[in-house]
């Protein structure tokens, strides 16, 4: 199997933007998922990385959600989308 680099690991605190409420959530990574897009017999190819996350300060019974790698950020500031130039 190929060595796969991920942006976050299990236990990391990450931040994700929620457009419905225009807020950023603080989440904890509970699992990392790597799914093959076109891997061959020798472990080469591309992988799709996603993460299972739940609220960082939530109860253990809180729902776990699967999110794409590009939806998670290392800081709350990075999680907010860029404002269009005309609004900034």
PDB file of C-alpha atoms in Angstrom:
ATOM      1  CA  UNK A   1       0.000   0.000   0.000  1.00  0.00           C
ATOM      2  CA  UNK A   2       1.169   3.514  -0.763  1.00  0.00           C
ATOM      3  CA  UNK A   3       2.092   5.965   1.950  1.00  0.00           C
ATOM      4  CA  UNK A   4      -0.785   8.430   2.265  1.00  0.00           C
ATOM      5  CA  UNK A   5      -0.290  11.929   3.647  1.00  0.00           C
ATOM      6  CA  UNK A   6      -3.214  13.459   5.530  1.00  0.00           C
ATOM      7  CA  UNK A   7      -3.714  17.019   6.763  1.00  0.00           C
ATOM      8  CA  UNK A   8      -5.200  15.972  10.114  1.00  0.00           C
ATOM      9  CA  UNK A   9      -4.920  13.027  12.479  1.00  0.00           C
ATOM     10  CA  UNK A  10      -7.268  11.340  14.940  1.00  0.00           C
ATOM     11  CA  UNK A  11      -7.727  13.559  17.997  1.00  0.00           C
ATOM     12  CA  UNK A  12      -6.887  16.813  16.180  1.00  0.00           C
ATOM     13  CA  UNK A  13      -9.077  19.860  16.724  1.00  0.00           C
ATOM     14  CA  UNK A  14     -10.278  21.283  13.388  1.00  0.00           C
ATOM     15  CA  UNK A  15     -12.703  23.981  12.279  1.00  0.00           C
ATOM     16  CA  UNK A  16     -15.442  23.882   9.625  1.00  0.00           C
ATOM     17  CA  UNK A  17     -17.697  26.591   8.247  1.00  0.00           C
ATOM     18  CA  UNK A  18     -21.485  26.115   8.317  1.00  0.00           C
ATOM     19  CA  UNK A  19     -23.088  28.340   5.645  1.00  0.00           C
ATOM     20  CA  UNK A  20     -26.656  27.923   6.964  1.00  0.00           C
ATOM     21  CA  UNK A  21     -25.813  29.696  10.222  1.00  0.00           C
ATOM     22  CA  UNK A  22     -22.713  31.583   8.980  1.00  0.00           C
ATOM     23  CA  UNK A  23     -20.673  30.113  11.838  1.00  0.00           C
ATOM     24  CA  UNK A  24     -17.553  28.042  12.352  1.00  0.00           C
ATOM     25  CA  UNK A  25     -17.753  24.811  14.339  1.00  0.00           C
ATOM     26  CA  UNK A  26     -14.955  23.450  16.505  1.00  0.00           C
ATOM     27  CA  UNK A  27     -14.636  19.719  15.806  1.00  0.00           C
ATOM     28  CA  UNK A  28     -12.488  16.749  16.829  1.00  0.00           C
ATOM     29  CA  UNK A  29     -11.294  14.194  14.256  1.00  0.00           C
ATOM     30  CA  UNK A  30     -12.427  10.700  15.240  1.00  0.00           C
ATOM     31  CA  UNK A  31     -11.359   8.742  12.125  1.00  0.00           C
ATOM     32  CA  UNK A  32      -9.466   9.156   8.852  1.00  0.00           C
ATOM     33  CA  UNK A  33     -10.782   7.519   5.658  1.00  0.00           C
ATOM     34  CA  UNK A  34      -8.679   6.937   2.531  1.00  0.00           C
ATOM     35  CA  UNK A  35     -10.535   5.628  -0.478  1.00  0.00           C
ATOM     36  CA  UNK A  36      -8.760   4.625  -3.652  1.00  0.00           C
ATOM     37  CA  UNK A  37      -9.622   6.580  -6.779  1.00  0.00           C
ATOM     38  CA  UNK A  38      -7.365   4.653  -9.169  1.00  0.00           C
ATOM     39  CA  UNK A  39      -4.807   2.662  -7.169  1.00  0.00           C
ATOM     40  CA  UNK A  40      -2.990  -0.186  -8.889  1.00  0.00           C
ATOM     41  CA  UNK A  41      -1.479  -3.425  -7.597  1.00  0.00           C
ATOM     42  CA  UNK A  42       1.726  -1.657  -6.512  1.00  0.00           C
ATOM     43  CA  UNK A  43       0.052   0.949  -4.303  1.00  0.00           C
ATOM     44  CA  UNK A  44       0.379   3.832  -6.743  1.00  0.00           C
ATOM     45  CA  UNK A  45      -2.515   6.079  -7.609  1.00  0.00           C
ATOM     46  CA  UNK A  46      -4.716   8.737  -6.121  1.00  0.00           C
ATOM     47  CA  UNK A  47      -6.708   8.573  -2.921  1.00  0.00           C
ATOM     48  CA  UNK A  48      -9.688  10.552  -1.675  1.00  0.00           C
ATOM     49  CA  UNK A  49      -9.196  11.533   1.974  1.00  0.00           C
ATOM     50  CA  UNK A  50     -12.121  12.282   4.295  1.00  0.00           C
ATOM     51  CA  UNK A  51     -12.525  12.527   8.057  1.00  0.00           C
ATOM     52  CA  UNK A  52     -15.137  11.559  10.611  1.00  0.00           C
ATOM     53  CA  UNK A  53     -15.613  14.430  13.064  1.00  0.00           C
ATOM     54  CA  UNK A  54     -17.845  15.373  15.990  1.00  0.00           C
ATOM     55  CA  UNK A  55     -18.234  18.496  18.120  1.00  0.00           C
ATOM     56  CA  UNK A  56     -15.051  19.027  20.125  1.00  0.00           C
ATOM     57  CA  UNK A  57     -16.792  19.728  23.426  1.00  0.00           C
ATOM     58  CA  UNK A  58     -19.802  17.521  22.760  1.00  0.00           C
ATOM     59  CA  UNK A  59     -20.964  14.408  24.491  1.00  0.00           C
ATOM     60  CA  UNK A  60     -19.564  11.025  23.361  1.00  0.00           C
ATOM     61  CA  UNK A  61     -23.055  10.232  22.084  1.00  0.00           C
ATOM     62  CA  UNK A  62     -23.010  13.229  19.679  1.00  0.00           C
ATOM     63  CA  UNK A  63     -23.373  12.389  16.015  1.00  0.00           C
ATOM     64  CA  UNK A  64     -20.239  11.785  13.986  1.00  0.00           C
ATOM     65  CA  UNK A  65     -20.206  13.284  10.495  1.00  0.00           C
ATOM     66  CA  UNK A  66     -17.966  12.475   7.548  1.00  0.00           C
ATOM     67  CA  UNK A  67     -16.353  15.556   5.949  1.00  0.00           C
ATOM     68  CA  UNK A  68     -14.035  16.124   3.008  1.00  0.00           C
ATOM     69  CA  UNK A  69     -10.421  17.103   3.612  1.00  0.00           C
ATOM     70  CA  UNK A  70     -10.835  20.577   2.073  1.00  0.00           C
ATOM     71  CA  UNK A  71     -13.774  21.430   4.403  1.00  0.00           C
ATOM     72  CA  UNK A  72     -11.603  21.243   7.545  1.00  0.00           C
ATOM     73  CA  UNK A  73      -9.139  23.911   8.661  1.00  0.00           C
ATOM     74  CA  UNK A  74      -6.497  24.372  11.361  1.00  0.00           C
ATOM     75  CA  UNK A  75      -7.838  27.712  12.613  1.00  0.00           C
ATOM     76  CA  UNK A  76     -11.253  29.390  12.822  1.00  0.00           C
ATOM     77  CA  UNK A  77     -10.014  32.291  10.683  1.00  0.00           C
ATOM     78  CA  UNK A  78      -9.089  29.944   7.832  1.00  0.00           C
ATOM     79  CA  UNK A  79     -12.515  28.268   7.946  1.00  0.00           C
ATOM     80  CA  UNK A  80     -14.501  31.376   6.977  1.00  0.00           C
ATOM     81  CA  UNK A  81     -14.885  31.799   3.205  1.00  0.00           C
ATOM     82  CA  UNK A  82     -13.154  34.713   1.496  1.00  0.00           C
ATOM     83  CA  UNK A  83     -15.348  37.776   0.985  1.00  0.00           C
ATOM     84  CA  UNK A  84     -15.772  38.910  -2.611  1.00  0.00           C
ATOM     85  CA  UNK A  85     -13.692  42.022  -3.345  1.00  0.00           C
ATOM     86  CA  UNK A  86     -16.777  44.239  -3.779  1.00  0.00           C
ATOM     87  CA  UNK A  87     -18.043  43.304  -0.283  1.00  0.00           C
ATOM     88  CA  UNK A  88     -14.686  43.624   1.460  1.00  0.00           C
TER      89      UNK A  88
END
